[in-house]
Short mmCIF file of C-alpha atoms and ligand atoms in Angstrom, two decimals:
data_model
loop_
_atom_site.label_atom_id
_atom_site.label_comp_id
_atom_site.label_asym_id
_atom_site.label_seq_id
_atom_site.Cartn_x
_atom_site.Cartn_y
_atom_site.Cartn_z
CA UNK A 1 104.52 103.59 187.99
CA UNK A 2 100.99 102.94 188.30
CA UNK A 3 97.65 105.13 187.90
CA UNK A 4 96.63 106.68 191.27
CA UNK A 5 93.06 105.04 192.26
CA UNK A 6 90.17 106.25 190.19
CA UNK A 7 86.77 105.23 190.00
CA UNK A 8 86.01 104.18 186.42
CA UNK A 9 82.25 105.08 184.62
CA UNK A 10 81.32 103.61 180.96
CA UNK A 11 78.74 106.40 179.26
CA UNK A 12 76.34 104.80 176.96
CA UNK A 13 74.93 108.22 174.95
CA UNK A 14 76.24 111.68 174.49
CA UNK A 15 73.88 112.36 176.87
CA UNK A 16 74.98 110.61 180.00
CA UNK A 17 78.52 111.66 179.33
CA UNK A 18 77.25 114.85 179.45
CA UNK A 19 75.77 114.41 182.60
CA UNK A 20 78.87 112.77 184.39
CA UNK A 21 80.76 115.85 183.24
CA UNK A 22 78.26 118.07 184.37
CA UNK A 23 78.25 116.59 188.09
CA UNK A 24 81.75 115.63 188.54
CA UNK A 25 83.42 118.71 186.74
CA UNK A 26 87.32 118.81 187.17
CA UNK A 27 87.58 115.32 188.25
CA UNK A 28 86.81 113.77 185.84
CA UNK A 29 88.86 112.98 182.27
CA UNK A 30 87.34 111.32 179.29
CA UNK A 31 89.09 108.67 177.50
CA UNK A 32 89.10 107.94 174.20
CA UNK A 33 91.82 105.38 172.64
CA UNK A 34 93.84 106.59 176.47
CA UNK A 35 96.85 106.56 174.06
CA UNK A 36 98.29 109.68 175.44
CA UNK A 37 96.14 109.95 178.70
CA UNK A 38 96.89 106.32 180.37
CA UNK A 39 100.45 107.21 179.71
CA UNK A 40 99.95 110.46 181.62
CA UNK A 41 98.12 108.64 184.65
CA UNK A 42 100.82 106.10 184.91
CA UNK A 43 103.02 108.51 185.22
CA UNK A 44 100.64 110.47 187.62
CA UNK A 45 101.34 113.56 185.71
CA UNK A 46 97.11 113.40 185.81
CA UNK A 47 95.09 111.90 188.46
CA UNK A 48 91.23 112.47 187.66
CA UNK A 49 88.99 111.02 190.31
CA UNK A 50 86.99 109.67 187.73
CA UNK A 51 87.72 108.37 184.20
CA UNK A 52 84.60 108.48 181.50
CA UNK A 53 84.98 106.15 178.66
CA UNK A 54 83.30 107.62 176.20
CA UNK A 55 84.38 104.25 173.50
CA UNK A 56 81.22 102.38 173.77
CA UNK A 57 78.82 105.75 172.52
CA UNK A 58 78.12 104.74 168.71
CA UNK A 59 76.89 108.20 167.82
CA UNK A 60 80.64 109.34 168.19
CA UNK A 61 81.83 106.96 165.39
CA UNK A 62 81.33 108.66 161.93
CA UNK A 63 82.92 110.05 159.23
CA UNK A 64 80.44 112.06 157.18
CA UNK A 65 80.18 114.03 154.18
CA UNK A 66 78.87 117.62 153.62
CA UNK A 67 78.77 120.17 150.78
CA UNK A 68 81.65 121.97 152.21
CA UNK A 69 82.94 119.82 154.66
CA UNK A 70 83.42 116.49 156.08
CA UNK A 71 82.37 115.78 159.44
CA UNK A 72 84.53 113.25 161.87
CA UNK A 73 82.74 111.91 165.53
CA UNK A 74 85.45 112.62 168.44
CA UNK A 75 85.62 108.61 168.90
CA UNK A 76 86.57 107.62 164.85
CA UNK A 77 89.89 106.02 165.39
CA UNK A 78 92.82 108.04 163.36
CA UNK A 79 93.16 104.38 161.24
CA UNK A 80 89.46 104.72 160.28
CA UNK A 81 89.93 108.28 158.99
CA UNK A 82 93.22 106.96 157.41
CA UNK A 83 91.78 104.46 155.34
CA UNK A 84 88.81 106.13 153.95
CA UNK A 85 89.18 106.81 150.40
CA UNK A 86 86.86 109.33 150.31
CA UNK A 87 87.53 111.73 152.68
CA UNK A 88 91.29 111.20 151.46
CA UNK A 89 90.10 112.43 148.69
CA UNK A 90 88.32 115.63 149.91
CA UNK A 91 90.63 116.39 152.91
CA UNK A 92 93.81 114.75 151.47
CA UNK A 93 95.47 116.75 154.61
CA UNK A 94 93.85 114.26 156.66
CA UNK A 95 95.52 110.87 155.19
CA UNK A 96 98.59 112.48 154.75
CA UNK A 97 98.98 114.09 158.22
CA UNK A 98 98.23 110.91 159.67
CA UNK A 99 100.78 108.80 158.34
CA UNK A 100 103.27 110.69 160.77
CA UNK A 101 100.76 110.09 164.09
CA UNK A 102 102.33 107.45 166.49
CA UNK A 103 102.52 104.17 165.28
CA UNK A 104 99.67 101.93 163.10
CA UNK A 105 99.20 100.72 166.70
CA UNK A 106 98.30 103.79 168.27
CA UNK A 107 96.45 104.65 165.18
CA UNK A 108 93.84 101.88 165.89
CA UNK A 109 93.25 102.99 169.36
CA UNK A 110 93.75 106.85 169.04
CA UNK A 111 91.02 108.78 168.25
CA UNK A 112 90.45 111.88 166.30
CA UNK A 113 89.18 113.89 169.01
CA UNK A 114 91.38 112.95 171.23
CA UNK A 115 94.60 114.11 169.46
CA UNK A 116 92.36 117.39 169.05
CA UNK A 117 91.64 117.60 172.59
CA UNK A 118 94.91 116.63 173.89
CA UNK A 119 96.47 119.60 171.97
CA UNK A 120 99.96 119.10 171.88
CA UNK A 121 101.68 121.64 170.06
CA UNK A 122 103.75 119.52 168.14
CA UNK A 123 100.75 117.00 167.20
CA UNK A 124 99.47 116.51 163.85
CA UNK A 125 96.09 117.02 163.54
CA UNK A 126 95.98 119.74 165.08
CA UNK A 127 98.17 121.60 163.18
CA UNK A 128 95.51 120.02 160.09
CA UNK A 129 93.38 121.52 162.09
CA UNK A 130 94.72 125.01 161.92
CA UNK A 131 95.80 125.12 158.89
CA UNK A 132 92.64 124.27 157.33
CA UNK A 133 90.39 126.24 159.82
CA UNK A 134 88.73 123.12 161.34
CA UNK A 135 85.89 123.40 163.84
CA UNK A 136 85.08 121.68 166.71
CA UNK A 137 81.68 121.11 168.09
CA UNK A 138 81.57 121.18 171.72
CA UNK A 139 78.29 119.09 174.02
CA UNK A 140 77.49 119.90 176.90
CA UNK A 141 74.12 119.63 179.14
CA UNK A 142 73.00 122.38 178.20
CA UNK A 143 73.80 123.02 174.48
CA UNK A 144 76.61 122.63 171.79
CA UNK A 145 78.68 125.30 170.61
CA UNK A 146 81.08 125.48 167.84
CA UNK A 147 84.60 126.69 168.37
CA UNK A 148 86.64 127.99 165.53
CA UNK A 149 89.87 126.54 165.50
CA UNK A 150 92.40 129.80 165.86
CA UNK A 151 90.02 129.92 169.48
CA UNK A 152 90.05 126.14 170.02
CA UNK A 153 93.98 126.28 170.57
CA UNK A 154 94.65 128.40 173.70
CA UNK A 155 98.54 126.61 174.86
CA UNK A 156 100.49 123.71 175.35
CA UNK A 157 97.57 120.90 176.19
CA UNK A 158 94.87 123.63 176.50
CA UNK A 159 91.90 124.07 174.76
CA UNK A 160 88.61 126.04 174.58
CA UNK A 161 86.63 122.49 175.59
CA UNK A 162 84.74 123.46 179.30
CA UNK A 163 85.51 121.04 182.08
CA UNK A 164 81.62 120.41 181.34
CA UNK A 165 82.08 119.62 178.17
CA UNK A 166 82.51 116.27 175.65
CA UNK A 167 83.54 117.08 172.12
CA UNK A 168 81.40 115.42 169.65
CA UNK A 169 82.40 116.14 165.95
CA UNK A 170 85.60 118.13 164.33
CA UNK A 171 84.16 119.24 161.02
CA UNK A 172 86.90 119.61 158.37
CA UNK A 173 86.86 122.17 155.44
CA UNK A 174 87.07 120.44 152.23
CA UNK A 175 88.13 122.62 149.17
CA UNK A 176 86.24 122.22 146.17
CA UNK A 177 89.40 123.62 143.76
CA UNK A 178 90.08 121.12 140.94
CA UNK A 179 93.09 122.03 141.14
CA UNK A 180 94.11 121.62 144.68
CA UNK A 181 97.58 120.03 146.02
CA UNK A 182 98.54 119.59 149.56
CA UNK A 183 101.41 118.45 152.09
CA UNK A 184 102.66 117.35 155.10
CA UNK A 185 106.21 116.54 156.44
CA UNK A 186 108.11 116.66 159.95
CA UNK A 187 111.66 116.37 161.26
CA UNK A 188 111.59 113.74 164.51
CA UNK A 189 114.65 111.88 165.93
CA UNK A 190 112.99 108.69 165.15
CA UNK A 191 110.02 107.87 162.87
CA UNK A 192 106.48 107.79 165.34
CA UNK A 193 108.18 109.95 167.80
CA UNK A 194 106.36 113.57 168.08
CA UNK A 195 107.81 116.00 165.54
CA UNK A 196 110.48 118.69 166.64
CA UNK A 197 109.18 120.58 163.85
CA UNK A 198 106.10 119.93 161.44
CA UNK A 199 104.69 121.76 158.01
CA UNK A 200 101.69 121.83 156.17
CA UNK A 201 100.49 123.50 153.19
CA UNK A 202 97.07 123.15 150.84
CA UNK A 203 96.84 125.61 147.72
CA UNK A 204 94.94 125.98 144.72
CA UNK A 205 95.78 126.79 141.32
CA UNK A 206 93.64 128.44 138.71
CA UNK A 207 93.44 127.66 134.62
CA UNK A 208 96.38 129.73 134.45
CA UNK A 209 98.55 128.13 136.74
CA UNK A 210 98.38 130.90 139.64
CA UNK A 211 97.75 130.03 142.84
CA UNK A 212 94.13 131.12 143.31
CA UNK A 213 93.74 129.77 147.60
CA UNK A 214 96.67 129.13 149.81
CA UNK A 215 97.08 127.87 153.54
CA UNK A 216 100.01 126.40 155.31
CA UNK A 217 101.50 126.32 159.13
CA UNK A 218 104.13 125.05 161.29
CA UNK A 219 103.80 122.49 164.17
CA UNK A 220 106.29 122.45 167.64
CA UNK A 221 107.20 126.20 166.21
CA UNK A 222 105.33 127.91 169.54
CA UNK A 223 103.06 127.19 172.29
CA UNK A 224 99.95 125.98 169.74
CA UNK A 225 100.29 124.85 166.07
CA UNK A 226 100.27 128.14 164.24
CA UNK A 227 98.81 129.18 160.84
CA UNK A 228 99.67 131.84 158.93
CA UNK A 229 96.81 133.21 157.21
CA UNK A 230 98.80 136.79 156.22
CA UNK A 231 101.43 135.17 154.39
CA UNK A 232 99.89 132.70 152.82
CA UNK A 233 97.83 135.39 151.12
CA UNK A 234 101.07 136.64 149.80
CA UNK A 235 101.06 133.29 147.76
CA UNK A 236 97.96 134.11 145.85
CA UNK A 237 98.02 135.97 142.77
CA UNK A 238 101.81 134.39 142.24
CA UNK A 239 102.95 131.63 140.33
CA UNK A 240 104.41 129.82 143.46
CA UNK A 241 108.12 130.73 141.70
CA UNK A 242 110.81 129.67 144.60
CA UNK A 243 111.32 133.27 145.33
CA UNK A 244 108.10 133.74 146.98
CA UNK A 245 107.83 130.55 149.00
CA UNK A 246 111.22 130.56 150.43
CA UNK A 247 110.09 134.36 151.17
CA UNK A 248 107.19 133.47 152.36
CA UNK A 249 108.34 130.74 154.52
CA UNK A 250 111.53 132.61 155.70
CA UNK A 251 109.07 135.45 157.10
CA UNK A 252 106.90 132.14 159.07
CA UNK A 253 109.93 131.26 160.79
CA UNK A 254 111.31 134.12 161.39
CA UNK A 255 107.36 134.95 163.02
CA UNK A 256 107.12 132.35 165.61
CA UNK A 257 108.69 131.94 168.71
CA UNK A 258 109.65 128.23 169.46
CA UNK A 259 111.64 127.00 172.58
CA UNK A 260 114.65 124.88 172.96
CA UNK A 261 114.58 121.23 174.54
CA UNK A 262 116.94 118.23 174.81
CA UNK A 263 116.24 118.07 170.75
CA UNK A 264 116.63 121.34 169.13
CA UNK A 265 117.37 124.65 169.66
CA UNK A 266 115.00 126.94 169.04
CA UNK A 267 117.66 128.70 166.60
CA UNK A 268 117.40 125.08 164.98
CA UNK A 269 113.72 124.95 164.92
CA UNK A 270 113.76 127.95 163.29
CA UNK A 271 116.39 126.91 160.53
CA UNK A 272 114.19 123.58 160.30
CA UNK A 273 110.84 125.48 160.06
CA UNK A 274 111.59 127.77 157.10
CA UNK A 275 113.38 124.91 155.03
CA UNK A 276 110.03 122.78 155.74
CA UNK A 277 107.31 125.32 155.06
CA UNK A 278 109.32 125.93 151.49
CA UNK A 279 109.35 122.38 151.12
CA UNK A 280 105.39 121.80 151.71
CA UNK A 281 104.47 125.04 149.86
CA UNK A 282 106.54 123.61 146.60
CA UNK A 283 105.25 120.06 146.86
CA UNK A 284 101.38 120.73 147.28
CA UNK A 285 101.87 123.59 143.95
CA UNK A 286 103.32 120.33 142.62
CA UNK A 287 100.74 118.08 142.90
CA UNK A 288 97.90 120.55 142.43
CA UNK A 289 99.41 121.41 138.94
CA UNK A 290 99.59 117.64 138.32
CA UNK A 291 96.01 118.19 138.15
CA UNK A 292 96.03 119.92 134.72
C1 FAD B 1 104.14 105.42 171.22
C2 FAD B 1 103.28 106.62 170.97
C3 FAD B 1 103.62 107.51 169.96
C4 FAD B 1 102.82 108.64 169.72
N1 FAD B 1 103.18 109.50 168.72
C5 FAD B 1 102.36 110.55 168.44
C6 FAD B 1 102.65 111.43 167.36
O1 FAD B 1 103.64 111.29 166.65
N2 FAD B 1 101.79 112.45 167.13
C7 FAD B 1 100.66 112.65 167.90
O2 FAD B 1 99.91 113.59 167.65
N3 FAD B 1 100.37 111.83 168.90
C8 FAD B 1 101.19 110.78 169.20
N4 FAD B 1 100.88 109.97 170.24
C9 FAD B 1 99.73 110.29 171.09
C10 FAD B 1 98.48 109.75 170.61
O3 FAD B 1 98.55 108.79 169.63
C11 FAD B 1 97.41 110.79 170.29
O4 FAD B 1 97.56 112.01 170.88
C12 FAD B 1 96.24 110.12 170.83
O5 FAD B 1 95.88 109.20 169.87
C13 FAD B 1 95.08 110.91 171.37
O6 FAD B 1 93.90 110.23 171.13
P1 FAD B 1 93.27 109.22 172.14
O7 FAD B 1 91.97 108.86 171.56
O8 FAD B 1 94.19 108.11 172.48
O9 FAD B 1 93.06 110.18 173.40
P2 FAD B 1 93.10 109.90 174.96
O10 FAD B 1 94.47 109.53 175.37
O11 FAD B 1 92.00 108.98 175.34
O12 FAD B 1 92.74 111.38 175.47
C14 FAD B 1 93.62 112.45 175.26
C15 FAD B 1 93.03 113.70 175.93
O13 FAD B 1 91.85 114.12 175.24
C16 FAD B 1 90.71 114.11 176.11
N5 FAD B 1 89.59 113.64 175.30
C17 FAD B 1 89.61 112.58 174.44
N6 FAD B 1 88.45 112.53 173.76
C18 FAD B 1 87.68 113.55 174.20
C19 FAD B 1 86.38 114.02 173.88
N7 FAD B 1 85.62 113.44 172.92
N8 FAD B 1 85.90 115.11 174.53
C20 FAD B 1 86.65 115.73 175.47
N9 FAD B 1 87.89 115.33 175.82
C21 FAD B 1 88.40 114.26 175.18
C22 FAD B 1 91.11 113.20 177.26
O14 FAD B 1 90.41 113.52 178.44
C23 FAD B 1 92.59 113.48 177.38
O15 FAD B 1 92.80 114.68 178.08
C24 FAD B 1 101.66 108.85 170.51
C25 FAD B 1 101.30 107.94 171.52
C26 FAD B 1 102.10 106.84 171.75
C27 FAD B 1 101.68 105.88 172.84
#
């Protein structure tokens, strides 16, 4: 099938994609790298009135970094982010959520903001996002305003992000632990395909080898990517023995409330959540205590 007709408008600034947004409202849809959203039109599954390509606005394009966090424009593409050593090395969450996303294809058109945006609950960076209590800096007219993510998620494809406005930046936290490990792994039918189940985990480890800071979550486990801030606080104090994480990830599972599909049961989901969870808990406390 084909895109229903739409009239097509090429923002230069921030500031006149505000302004399109602010006059055409509901019909309108911005596009990014249009990896998920052209697919959607063609299907006609979305038919703005207007599509605002937000590509050519060079003040969306950045990655940079802060004390406490590192700071990614909507527009980066997710290769960009991907190859940057640097932020690998301060969000390491980042590169290695990535390397599940699509395809190195749809990595060089895809954008960060627009996997953020588009919200799918089984989508990677949002579950980063989550797990690491990203925020996401919303432009409108009027003002910005910064959205926590735990409110940024609100259901399948649904966001906090007005009809008025443009997202500009997703600000990342970066730990500043020397000893900090992190992981990421999924279970899909094929690789690239979107995950029936994803994992993450980031913890820290003290002189003494105790975990000092933990976060993890679970992707395509409920209608948004879910963290689990309780539990993971359940980690700290410990020394990460297999006890507590299969505990810990056992009580995750058995916490969210996935569906069933052509792919999985949700029964299966559930099996598939608590083994990964374990499985990301154990291998970030491994490489954070390869840190000596
Ligand atoms: C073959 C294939 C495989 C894929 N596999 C995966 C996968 O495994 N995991 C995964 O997460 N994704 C996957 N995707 C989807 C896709 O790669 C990402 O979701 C996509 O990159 C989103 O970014 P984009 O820049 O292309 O967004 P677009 O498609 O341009 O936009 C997506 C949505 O976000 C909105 N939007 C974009 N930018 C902004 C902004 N700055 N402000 C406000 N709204 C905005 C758009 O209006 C739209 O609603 C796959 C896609 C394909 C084609």
């Amino acid at each position: 099938m084909k895109a229903a007709p739409f009239e097509y408008v090429r923002a230069g600034s921030i500031g006149e994609a505000c302004e399109v947004l602010q006059r055409e409202g509901d019909a309108v849809k911005v596009v990014a790298g249009g990896q998920s959203l052209i697919p959607m039109m063609a299907m006609r599954l979305v038919r703005p009135g207007w599509l605002l390509d937000i590509n050519e606005i060079a003040a969306l394009k950045f990655v940079a970094m802060d004390k406490d966090a590192v700071r990614i424009g909507a527009c980066t593409r997710q290769s960009t982010v991907e190859r940057d050593q640097e932020l690998a090395a301060r969000v390491p969450l980042l590169r290695q959520a990535l390397a599940w996303v699509g395809h190195i294809q749809t990595r060089n058109r895809g954008t960060i903001g627009g996997s953020i945006v588009h919200a799918d609950p089984c989508a990677e960076l949002p579950l980063v996002a989550r797990v690491l209590g990203a925020r996401m800096v919303l432009r409108s007219t009027a003002a910005a305003r910064t959205v926590e993510a735990d409110a940024f998620f609100s259901g399948p494809m649904m966001t906090a992000t007005d009809a008025n406005e443009c997202l500009e930046e997703v600000q990342w936290p970066a730990w500043g632990e020397r000893r900090t490990g992190s992981a990421f792994t999924e279970i899909s039918n094929r690789h690239g395909d979107f995950a029936m189940v994803s994992a993450a985990a980031q913890l820290s480890l003290g002189d003494d080898g105790r975990c000092v800071r933990a976060a993890f979550g679970l992707g395509g486990m409920g209608q948004t990517p879910l963290a689990f801030p309780q539990l993971a606080q359940r980690l700290v104090g410990t020394r990460l023995e297999d006890e507590i994480v299969k505990s810990v990830a056992h009580d995750a599972a058995a916490q969210s409330d996935p569906g069933s599909d052509l792919f999985a049961t949700a029964a299966y989901r559930r099996h598939l959540a608590g083994v990964l969870a374990a499985r990301v808990i154990s291998a970030a406390h491994a490489q954070a205590g390869s840190k000596g």
